[in-house]
Amino acid sequence: MAGRFSGLVKPVAWLPALVALGVLAWAPAARPQAPPLIFPERVSKVTVTPAVADTGVAREIRITGTWAGCWPVGARVAGAGLVRQSTLVVQLVLPMTLMPCPLTFQPYTVTTTYTPGERGISRLLVLNVDGDFLGEALLDTRAASDDRSAFNITGMWYDPQSNGSGLTFVHSRVNDNAVFGTWYVYDSSGKPRWYTIQDAVWKSQGRVMEGWLYQTSAVANCSLLFIYGCPASIDLLVVVGRARVTITGNGTATVEALTTGGTVIFSSNVIRAEI
């Protein structure tokens, strides 16, 4: 029996040597992991200048972003109403070249002009040559005397530099264009202050809103024994000034507190909160 299995036993003696030489291994060697590729944001920034104008006024459409390869050299309004009636499609133009293009991401800026022939608010939809979405903006065309709001400001707004404070608006833009707002801030002693913005009116072709700033005070009514505390009853509603909101972009604004005489006593740059 020993001679019978001697051919199988002998190679076992060679296993340590084979493992040491790397010819035989019990587990695959771990390969180094390549670092993940980080690509710049593909969505482009789209701006319209002037932001609001009447028909017959040429509007500059500026598109900025990053691009890998031969970056865009221009843009053109490819069609109106291709997606829906109130949509303008803007398509980027790539260079016609036989030269190799760099593989790195490069910043680009291209512009085109468009002259609206009808009043209204249109959506600008920017696409690349393959039809992929890159960005969007609004093209607001109205008469010089038209002060309806340029944006729907419904939602929560806050200043990144001032944690814990902000504004909330309810805007009936489709119906009567009325706005009701709340503004919650802290005073110099760190106490919370709540104000409401009422009787708002729009100015400057719908990019500026002004309303009265009210402060509500309350007193506790503890004439009866309440287990969960004393209910508060409204004691006084006082006009403390005016509030002015200037829309600076789609989702950005400047909010100011003014005295009843119109002097600015506080200003804050706010952005719309994405929920």
PDB file of C-alpha atoms in Angstrom:
ATOM      1  CA  MET A   1       0.000   0.000   0.000  1.00  0.00           C
ATOM      2  CA  ALA A   2       2.853   2.387   0.752  1.00  0.00           C
ATOM      3  CA  GLY A   3       4.311   1.930  -2.690  1.00  0.00           C
ATOM      4  CA  ARG A   4       0.892   2.275  -4.176  1.00  0.00           C
ATOM      5  CA  PHE A   5       0.309   5.820  -2.836  1.00  0.00           C
ATOM      6  CA  SER A   6       3.917   6.965  -2.919  1.00  0.00           C
ATOM      7  CA  GLY A   7       3.263   8.895  -6.181  1.00  0.00           C
ATOM      8  CA  LEU A   8       0.506  10.893  -4.497  1.00  0.00           C
ATOM      9  CA  VAL A   9       2.397  11.644  -1.332  1.00  0.00           C
ATOM     10  CA  LYS A  10       5.540  13.017  -2.916  1.00  0.00           C
ATOM     11  CA  PRO A  11       4.058  16.154  -4.550  1.00  0.00           C
ATOM     12  CA  VAL A  12       2.733  17.284  -1.158  1.00  0.00           C
ATOM     13  CA  ALA A  13       6.275  17.983  -0.091  1.00  0.00           C
ATOM     14  CA  TRP A  14       6.573  20.488  -2.904  1.00  0.00           C
ATOM     15  CA  LEU A  15       3.534  22.594  -1.914  1.00  0.00           C
ATOM     16  CA  PRO A  16       5.399  25.069   0.349  1.00  0.00           C
ATOM     17  CA  ALA A  17       7.924  25.734  -2.388  1.00  0.00           C
ATOM     18  CA  LEU A  18       5.215  26.289  -5.021  1.00  0.00           C
ATOM     19  CA  VAL A  19       3.330  28.652  -2.737  1.00  0.00           C
ATOM     20  CA  ALA A  20       6.514  30.581  -2.004  1.00  0.00           C
ATOM     21  CA  LEU A  21       7.175  30.973  -5.732  1.00  0.00           C
ATOM     22  CA  GLY A  22       3.662  32.230  -6.355  1.00  0.00           C
ATOM     23  CA  VAL A  23       2.833  29.345  -8.675  1.00  0.00           C
ATOM     24  CA  LEU A  24       0.094  28.086  -6.387  1.00  0.00           C
ATOM     25  CA  ALA A  25      -1.971  30.157  -4.003  1.00  0.00           C
ATOM     26  CA  TRP A  26      -4.954  29.310  -1.870  1.00  0.00           C
ATOM     27  CA  ALA A  27      -6.688  32.723  -2.339  1.00  0.00           C
ATOM     28  CA  PRO A  28      -6.528  35.268  -5.171  1.00  0.00           C
ATOM     29  CA  ALA A  29      -4.339  38.275  -4.501  1.00  0.00           C
ATOM     30  CA  ALA A  30      -6.218  41.508  -3.736  1.00  0.00           C
ATOM     31  CA  ARG A  31      -6.058  43.942  -6.625  1.00  0.00           C
ATOM     32  CA  PRO A  32      -5.572  47.649  -5.904  1.00  0.00           C
ATOM     33  CA  GLN A  33      -8.792  49.596  -6.298  1.00  0.00           C
ATOM     34  CA  ALA A  34      -8.740  52.446  -8.772  1.00  0.00           C
ATOM     35  CA  PRO A  35      -9.948  55.762  -7.322  1.00  0.00           C
ATOM     36  CA  PRO A  36     -13.506  56.654  -8.375  1.00  0.00           C
ATOM     37  CA  LEU A  37     -13.865  59.073 -11.247  1.00  0.00           C
ATOM     38  CA  ILE A  38     -15.393  62.400 -10.259  1.00  0.00           C
ATOM     39  CA  PHE A  39     -17.151  64.264 -13.038  1.00  0.00           C
ATOM     40  CA  PRO A  40     -18.179  67.908 -12.864  1.00  0.00           C
ATOM     41  CA  GLU A  41     -21.855  68.805 -12.721  1.00  0.00           C
ATOM     42  CA  ARG A  42     -23.286  68.486 -16.236  1.00  0.00           C
ATOM     43  CA  VAL A  43     -26.278  70.749 -15.650  1.00  0.00           C
ATOM     44  CA  SER A  44     -25.663  74.164 -17.157  1.00  0.00           C
ATOM     45  CA  LYS A  45     -26.563  77.587 -15.787  1.00  0.00           C
ATOM     46  CA  VAL A  46     -28.973  79.474 -18.017  1.00  0.00           C
ATOM     47  CA  THR A  47     -29.608  83.234 -17.717  1.00  0.00           C
ATOM     48  CA  VAL A  48     -31.754  85.609 -19.762  1.00  0.00           C
ATOM     49  CA  THR A  49     -30.920  89.311 -20.217  1.00  0.00           C
ATOM     50  CA  PRO A  50     -33.001  91.367 -19.810  1.00  0.00           C
ATOM     51  CA  ALA A  51     -34.905  89.102 -17.465  1.00  0.00           C
ATOM     52  CA  VAL A  52     -38.241  90.814 -18.223  1.00  0.00           C
ATOM     53  CA  ALA A  53     -39.082  92.777 -21.370  1.00  0.00           C
ATOM     54  CA  ASP A  54     -41.872  93.398 -23.847  1.00  0.00           C
ATOM     55  CA  THR A  55     -42.313  91.863 -27.275  1.00  0.00           C
ATOM     56  CA  GLY A  56     -39.875  93.014 -29.948  1.00  0.00           C
ATOM     57  CA  VAL A  57     -36.962  93.248 -27.483  1.00  0.00           C
ATOM     58  CA  ALA A  58     -34.028  90.940 -28.269  1.00  0.00           C
ATOM     59  CA  ARG A  59     -33.127  88.743 -25.292  1.00  0.00           C
ATOM     60  CA  GLU A  60     -29.675  87.283 -24.729  1.00  0.00           C
ATOM     61  CA  ILE A  61     -29.663  83.648 -23.608  1.00  0.00           C
ATOM     62  CA  ARG A  62     -26.371  82.756 -21.918  1.00  0.00           C
ATOM     63  CA  ILE A  63     -25.427  79.149 -21.138  1.00  0.00           C
ATOM     64  CA  THR A  64     -22.404  78.245 -18.996  1.00  0.00           C
ATOM     65  CA  GLY A  65     -21.167  74.857 -17.849  1.00  0.00           C
ATOM     66  CA  THR A  66     -18.466  72.215 -18.307  1.00  0.00           C
ATOM     67  CA  TRP A  67     -17.895  69.879 -21.234  1.00  0.00           C
ATOM     68  CA  ALA A  68     -15.643  66.889 -22.004  1.00  0.00           C
ATOM     69  CA  GLY A  69     -14.210  66.880 -25.504  1.00  0.00           C
ATOM     70  CA  CYS A  70     -14.851  69.573 -28.101  1.00  0.00           C
ATOM     71  CA  TRP A  71     -16.904  72.017 -26.090  1.00  0.00           C
ATOM     72  CA  PRO A  72     -19.850  73.947 -27.608  1.00  0.00           C
ATOM     73  CA  VAL A  73     -19.144  76.979 -29.758  1.00  0.00           C
ATOM     74  CA  GLY A  74     -22.673  78.345 -29.921  1.00  0.00           C
ATOM     75  CA  ALA A  75     -26.371  77.792 -29.335  1.00  0.00           C
ATOM     76  CA  ARG A  76     -29.547  78.198 -31.354  1.00  0.00           C
ATOM     77  CA  VAL A  77     -33.260  78.223 -30.666  1.00  0.00           C
ATOM     78  CA  ALA A  78     -34.134  74.943 -32.341  1.00  0.00           C
ATOM     79  CA  GLY A  79     -37.895  75.231 -32.105  1.00  0.00           C
ATOM     80  CA  ALA A  80     -40.890  76.578 -30.249  1.00  0.00           C
ATOM     81  CA  GLY A  81     -43.528  74.336 -28.758  1.00  0.00           C
ATOM     82  CA  LEU A  82     -41.648  71.091 -29.412  1.00  0.00           C
ATOM     83  CA  VAL A  83     -42.327  69.884 -25.883  1.00  0.00           C
ATOM     84  CA  ARG A  84     -45.415  71.974 -25.140  1.00  0.00           C
ATOM     85  CA  GLN A  85     -46.842  75.219 -26.432  1.00  0.00           C
ATOM     86  CA  SER A  86     -45.115  77.423 -23.838  1.00  0.00           C
ATOM     87  CA  THR A  87     -41.647  75.850 -24.252  1.00  0.00           C
ATOM     88  CA  LEU A  88     -38.658  77.031 -26.295  1.00  0.00           C
ATOM     89  CA  VAL A  89     -35.953  74.467 -27.066  1.00  0.00           C
ATOM     90  CA  VAL A  90     -32.375  75.764 -27.162  1.00  0.00           C
ATOM     91  CA  GLN A  91     -29.769  73.413 -28.614  1.00  0.00           C
ATOM     92  CA  LEU A  92     -25.995  73.664 -28.242  1.00  0.00           C
ATOM     93  CA  VAL A  93     -23.832  73.790 -31.367  1.00  0.00           C
ATOM     94  CA  LEU A  94     -20.617  71.727 -31.493  1.00  0.00           C
ATOM     95  CA  PRO A  95     -17.613  72.580 -33.693  1.00  0.00           C
ATOM     96  CA  MET A  96     -17.156  70.810 -37.042  1.00  0.00           C
ATOM     97  CA  THR A  97     -13.573  69.566 -36.831  1.00  0.00           C
ATOM     98  CA  LEU A  98     -11.481  66.504 -37.645  1.00  0.00           C
ATOM     99  CA  MET A  99      -8.937  67.318 -34.967  1.00  0.00           C
ATOM    100  CA  PRO A 100      -8.903  65.182 -31.820  1.00  0.00           C
ATOM    101  CA  CYS A 101     -10.706  66.755 -28.868  1.00  0.00           C
ATOM    102  CA  PRO A 102      -9.295  66.892 -25.327  1.00  0.00           C
ATOM    103  CA  LEU A 103     -10.765  64.376 -22.895  1.00  0.00           C
ATOM    104  CA  THR A 104     -10.671  66.734 -19.931  1.00  0.00           C
ATOM    105  CA  PHE A 105     -13.646  68.756 -18.749  1.00  0.00           C
ATOM    106  CA  GLN A 106     -13.412  72.388 -19.785  1.00  0.00           C
ATOM    107  CA  PRO A 107     -15.632  75.357 -18.897  1.00  0.00           C
ATOM    108  CA  TYR A 108     -17.623  76.930 -21.704  1.00  0.00           C
ATOM    109  CA  THR A 109     -19.949  79.878 -22.257  1.00  0.00           C
ATOM    110  CA  VAL A 110     -22.158  80.309 -25.297  1.00  0.00           C
ATOM    111  CA  THR A 111     -24.841  82.874 -26.107  1.00  0.00           C
ATOM    112  CA  THR A 112     -27.679  83.279 -28.537  1.00  0.00           C
ATOM    113  CA  THR A 113     -30.474  85.824 -28.964  1.00  0.00           C
ATOM    114  CA  TYR A 114     -34.195  85.420 -29.277  1.00  0.00           C
ATOM    115  CA  THR A 115     -36.879  88.057 -29.848  1.00  0.00           C
ATOM    116  CA  PRO A 116     -40.304  87.035 -28.511  1.00  0.00           C
ATOM    117  CA  GLY A 117     -43.331  87.956 -30.591  1.00  0.00           C
ATOM    118  CA  GLU A 118     -45.956  87.157 -27.971  1.00  0.00           C
ATOM    119  CA  ARG A 119     -46.429  88.041 -24.324  1.00  0.00           C
ATOM    120  CA  GLY A 120     -46.341  85.393 -21.655  1.00  0.00           C
ATOM    121  CA  ILE A 121     -43.939  83.268 -19.621  1.00  0.00           C
ATOM    122  CA  SER A 122     -42.156  80.547 -21.593  1.00  0.00           C
ATOM    123  CA  ARG A 123     -39.870  77.794 -20.404  1.00  0.00           C
ATOM    124  CA  LEU A 124     -36.403  77.672 -21.976  1.00  0.00           C
ATOM    125  CA  LEU A 125     -35.275  74.058 -22.252  1.00  0.00           C
ATOM    126  CA  VAL A 126     -31.541  73.638 -23.074  1.00  0.00           C
ATOM    127  CA  LEU A 127     -30.535  70.335 -24.695  1.00  0.00           C
ATOM    128  CA  ASN A 128     -27.294  68.958 -26.076  1.00  0.00           C
ATOM    129  CA  VAL A 129     -26.960  67.560 -29.587  1.00  0.00           C
ATOM    130  CA  ASP A 130     -28.208  64.157 -28.397  1.00  0.00           C
ATOM    131  CA  GLY A 131     -31.336  65.622 -26.852  1.00  0.00           C
ATOM    132  CA  ASP A 132     -30.131  65.276 -23.238  1.00  0.00           C
ATOM    133  CA  PHE A 133     -31.314  67.852 -20.708  1.00  0.00           C
ATOM    134  CA  LEU A 134     -28.704  70.419 -19.637  1.00  0.00           C
ATOM    135  CA  GLY A 135     -30.599  73.260 -17.974  1.00  0.00           C
ATOM    136  CA  GLU A 136     -33.596  75.553 -18.069  1.00  0.00           C
ATOM    137  CA  ALA A 137     -34.776  79.087 -17.381  1.00  0.00           C
ATOM    138  CA  LEU A 138     -37.849  81.276 -17.809  1.00  0.00           C
ATOM    139  CA  LEU A 139     -38.422  83.796 -20.587  1.00  0.00           C
ATOM    140  CA  ASP A 140     -40.798  86.442 -19.222  1.00  0.00           C
ATOM    141  CA  THR A 141     -42.342  88.691 -21.876  1.00  0.00           C
ATOM    142  CA  ARG A 142     -44.752  91.392 -20.733  1.00  0.00           C
ATOM    143  CA  ALA A 143     -45.707  95.029 -21.114  1.00  0.00           C
ATOM    144  CA  ALA A 144     -43.771  97.635 -19.171  1.00  0.00           C
ATOM    145  CA  SER A 145     -46.853  98.402 -17.066  1.00  0.00           C
ATOM    146  CA  ASP A 146     -47.541  94.744 -16.211  1.00  0.00           C
ATOM    147  CA  ASP A 147     -46.662  94.161 -12.542  1.00  0.00           C
ATOM    148  CA  ARG A 148     -48.012  90.648 -12.079  1.00  0.00           C
ATOM    149  CA  SER A 149     -45.510  88.466 -10.240  1.00  0.00           C
ATOM    150  CA  ALA A 150     -42.688  87.004 -12.299  1.00  0.00           C
ATOM    151  CA  PHE A 151     -42.341  83.937 -10.052  1.00  0.00           C
ATOM    152  CA  ASN A 152     -44.425  81.829  -7.722  1.00  0.00           C
ATOM    153  CA  ILE A 153     -42.715  82.340  -4.354  1.00  0.00           C
ATOM    154  CA  THR A 154     -44.747  79.757  -2.441  1.00  0.00           C
ATOM    155  CA  GLY A 155     -42.487  77.749  -0.136  1.00  0.00           C
ATOM    156  CA  MET A 156     -39.787  78.109   2.492  1.00  0.00           C
ATOM    157  CA  TRP A 157     -36.877  80.519   2.102  1.00  0.00           C
ATOM    158  CA  TYR A 158     -33.781  80.900   4.270  1.00  0.00           C
ATOM    159  CA  ASP A 159     -30.420  82.624   4.528  1.00  0.00           C
ATOM    160  CA  PRO A 160     -27.529  80.097   4.754  1.00  0.00           C
ATOM    161  CA  GLN A 161     -25.637  82.651   6.860  1.00  0.00           C
ATOM    162  CA  SER A 162     -28.414  82.834   9.463  1.00  0.00           C
ATOM    163  CA  ASN A 163     -29.348  79.408  10.806  1.00  0.00           C
ATOM    164  CA  GLY A 164     -32.740  79.080  12.444  1.00  0.00           C
ATOM    165  CA  SER A 165     -34.380  82.030  10.713  1.00  0.00           C
ATOM    166  CA  GLY A 166     -36.329  82.195   7.470  1.00  0.00           C
ATOM    167  CA  LEU A 167     -39.554  82.997   5.673  1.00  0.00           C
ATOM    168  CA  THR A 168     -42.566  81.061   4.478  1.00  0.00           C
ATOM    169  CA  PHE A 169     -44.836  82.320   1.690  1.00  0.00           C
ATOM    170  CA  VAL A 170     -48.225  81.242   0.414  1.00  0.00           C
ATOM    171  CA  HIS A 171     -48.674  82.796  -3.019  1.00  0.00           C
ATOM    172  CA  SER A 172     -51.925  82.634  -4.984  1.00  0.00           C
ATOM    173  CA  ARG A 173     -50.251  83.473  -8.279  1.00  0.00           C
ATOM    174  CA  VAL A 174     -52.842  81.921 -10.582  1.00  0.00           C
ATOM    175  CA  ASN A 175     -55.872  83.574  -8.984  1.00  0.00           C
ATOM    176  CA  ASP A 176     -55.482  87.036  -7.434  1.00  0.00           C
ATOM    177  CA  ASN A 177     -51.652  87.145  -7.040  1.00  0.00           C
ATOM    178  CA  ALA A 178     -52.057  87.636  -3.277  1.00  0.00           C
ATOM    179  CA  VAL A 179     -49.250  86.726  -0.869  1.00  0.00           C
ATOM    180  CA  PHE A 180     -49.238  85.921   2.827  1.00  0.00           C
ATOM    181  CA  GLY A 181     -45.863  85.524   4.494  1.00  0.00           C
ATOM    182  CA  THR A 182     -44.346  84.725   7.866  1.00  0.00           C
ATOM    183  CA  TRP A 183     -40.871  85.881   8.878  1.00  0.00           C
ATOM    184  CA  TYR A 184     -39.206  84.251  11.866  1.00  0.00           C
ATOM    185  CA  VAL A 185     -35.983  85.777  13.177  1.00  0.00           C
ATOM    186  CA  TYR A 186     -34.057  86.315  16.434  1.00  0.00           C
ATOM    187  CA  ASP A 187     -33.563  89.661  18.106  1.00  0.00           C
ATOM    188  CA  SER A 188     -30.301  90.983  19.583  1.00  0.00           C
ATOM    189  CA  SER A 189     -30.942  89.145  22.849  1.00  0.00           C
ATOM    190  CA  GLY A 190     -31.502  85.805  21.117  1.00  0.00           C
ATOM    191  CA  LYS A 191     -35.271  85.698  21.574  1.00  0.00           C
ATOM    192  CA  PRO A 192     -37.397  84.449  18.656  1.00  0.00           C
ATOM    193  CA  ARG A 193     -39.553  86.982  16.861  1.00  0.00           C
ATOM    194  CA  TRP A 194     -42.394  86.155  14.486  1.00  0.00           C
ATOM    195  CA  TYR A 195     -43.837  88.586  11.968  1.00  0.00           C
ATOM    196  CA  THR A 196     -46.432  88.336   9.228  1.00  0.00           C
ATOM    197  CA  ILE A 197     -46.360  89.996   5.807  1.00  0.00           C
ATOM    198  CA  GLN A 198     -49.782  91.075   4.570  1.00  0.00           C
ATOM    199  CA  ASP A 199     -51.453  93.320   1.975  1.00  0.00           C
ATOM    200  CA  ALA A 200     -48.607  92.662  -0.466  1.00  0.00           C
ATOM    201  CA  VAL A 201     -48.384  94.409  -3.841  1.00  0.00           C
ATOM    202  CA  TRP A 202     -46.056  93.665  -6.781  1.00  0.00           C
ATOM    203  CA  LYS A 203     -43.873  96.246  -8.523  1.00  0.00           C
ATOM    204  CA  SER A 204     -41.087  96.504 -11.120  1.00  0.00           C
ATOM    205  CA  GLN A 205     -42.724  94.120 -13.597  1.00  0.00           C
ATOM    206  CA  GLY A 206     -43.375  91.523 -10.939  1.00  0.00           C
ATOM    207  CA  ARG A 207     -39.853  91.203  -9.527  1.00  0.00           C
ATOM    208  CA  VAL A 208     -40.381  93.254  -6.331  1.00  0.00           C
ATOM    209  CA  MET A 209     -43.039  92.611  -3.692  1.00  0.00           C
ATOM    210  CA  GLU A 210     -43.807  94.926  -0.786  1.00  0.00           C
ATOM    211  CA  GLY A 211     -46.201  94.398   2.096  1.00  0.00           C
ATOM    212  CA  TRP A 212     -46.939  95.586   5.607  1.00  0.00           C
ATOM    213  CA  LEU A 213     -44.978  93.926   8.411  1.00  0.00           C
ATOM    214  CA  TYR A 214     -47.102  93.031  11.435  1.00  0.00           C
ATOM    215  CA  GLN A 215     -46.041  91.875  14.886  1.00  0.00           C
ATOM    216  CA  THR A 216     -48.561  89.998  17.015  1.00  0.00           C
ATOM    217  CA  SER A 217     -48.283  89.955  20.790  1.00  0.00           C
ATOM    218  CA  ALA A 218     -50.254  87.678  23.111  1.00  0.00           C
ATOM    219  CA  VAL A 219     -51.062  87.369  26.784  1.00  0.00           C
ATOM    220  CA  ALA A 220     -51.623  84.181  28.741  1.00  0.00           C
ATOM    221  CA  ASN A 221     -55.130  83.513  30.028  1.00  0.00           C
ATOM    222  CA  CYS A 222     -54.769  81.535  33.250  1.00  0.00           C
ATOM    223  CA  SER A 223     -58.123  82.243  34.857  1.00  0.00           C
ATOM    224  CA  LEU A 224     -58.786  78.493  34.915  1.00  0.00           C
ATOM    225  CA  LEU A 225     -56.566  75.540  35.797  1.00  0.00           C
ATOM    226  CA  PHE A 226     -55.086  74.036  32.654  1.00  0.00           C
ATOM    227  CA  ILE A 227     -53.091  70.834  32.825  1.00  0.00           C
ATOM    228  CA  TYR A 228     -51.006  71.519  29.718  1.00  0.00           C
ATOM    229  CA  GLY A 229     -50.314  75.199  30.336  1.00  0.00           C
ATOM    230  CA  CYS A 230     -52.034  78.492  29.781  1.00  0.00           C
ATOM    231  CA  PRO A 231     -53.670  79.239  26.421  1.00  0.00           C
ATOM    232  CA  ALA A 232     -52.583  82.443  24.721  1.00  0.00           C
ATOM    233  CA  SER A 233     -55.008  84.994  23.374  1.00  0.00           C
ATOM    234  CA  ILE A 234     -54.187  87.673  20.826  1.00  0.00           C
ATOM    235  CA  ASP A 235     -53.715  90.963  22.572  1.00  0.00           C
ATOM    236  CA  LEU A 236     -52.357  93.358  19.957  1.00  0.00           C
ATOM    237  CA  LEU A 237     -51.570  93.402  16.225  1.00  0.00           C
ATOM    238  CA  VAL A 238     -49.124  96.199  15.445  1.00  0.00           C
ATOM    239  CA  VAL A 239     -47.657  97.456  12.159  1.00  0.00           C
ATOM    240  CA  VAL A 240     -43.902  97.655  12.755  1.00  0.00           C
ATOM    241  CA  GLY A 241     -42.810  98.505   9.212  1.00  0.00           C
ATOM    242  CA  ARG A 242     -42.750  97.125   5.713  1.00  0.00           C
ATOM    243  CA  ALA A 243     -41.162  94.075   4.095  1.00  0.00           C
ATOM    244  CA  ARG A 244     -39.690  94.088   0.596  1.00  0.00           C
ATOM    245  CA  VAL A 245     -38.758  90.988  -1.388  1.00  0.00           C
ATOM    246  CA  THR A 246     -36.717  91.419  -4.574  1.00  0.00           C
ATOM    247  CA  ILE A 247     -36.546  88.346  -6.811  1.00  0.00           C
ATOM    248  CA  THR A 248     -32.977  88.003  -8.094  1.00  0.00           C
ATOM    249  CA  GLY A 249     -33.310  84.629  -9.816  1.00  0.00           C
ATOM    250  CA  ASN A 250     -35.228  81.372  -9.974  1.00  0.00           C
ATOM    251  CA  GLY A 251     -34.948  80.435  -6.292  1.00  0.00           C
ATOM    252  CA  THR A 252     -32.971  83.423  -5.001  1.00  0.00           C
ATOM    253  CA  ALA A 253     -34.158  86.699  -3.513  1.00  0.00           C
ATOM    254  CA  THR A 254     -33.228  89.598  -1.258  1.00  0.00           C
ATOM    255  CA  VAL A 255     -35.556  90.337   1.645  1.00  0.00           C
ATOM    256  CA  GLU A 256     -35.489  93.678   3.464  1.00  0.00           C
ATOM    257  CA  ALA A 257     -37.173  95.140   6.532  1.00  0.00           C
ATOM    258  CA  LEU A 258     -38.088  98.812   6.206  1.00  0.00           C
ATOM    259  CA  THR A 259     -39.461 101.418   8.542  1.00  0.00           C
ATOM    260  CA  THR A 260     -42.894 102.818   7.783  1.00  0.00           C
ATOM    261  CA  GLY A 261     -41.060 105.705   6.141  1.00  0.00           C
ATOM    262  CA  GLY A 262     -39.165 103.414   3.752  1.00  0.00           C
ATOM    263  CA  THR A 263     -35.693 103.290   5.371  1.00  0.00           C
ATOM    264  CA  VAL A 264     -33.988  99.884   5.126  1.00  0.00           C
ATOM    265  CA  ILE A 265     -33.026  98.601   8.575  1.00  0.00           C
ATOM    266  CA  PHE A 266     -32.248  94.962   7.746  1.00  0.00           C
ATOM    267  CA  SER A 267     -31.355  92.983   4.618  1.00  0.00           C
ATOM    268  CA  SER A 268     -30.791  89.287   3.939  1.00  0.00           C
ATOM    269  CA  ASN A 269     -30.083  87.185   0.834  1.00  0.00           C
ATOM    270  CA  VAL A 270     -32.286  84.106   0.854  1.00  0.00           C
ATOM    271  CA  ILE A 271     -32.694  80.975  -1.253  1.00  0.00           C
ATOM    272  CA  ARG A 272     -35.655  78.673  -1.689  1.00  0.00           C
ATOM    273  CA  ALA A 273     -35.466  75.500   0.394  1.00  0.00           C
ATOM    274  CA  GLU A 274     -35.660  72.275  -1.605  1.00  0.00           C
ATOM    275  CA  ILE A 275     -37.857  69.725   0.184  1.00  0.00           C
TER     276      ILE A 275
END
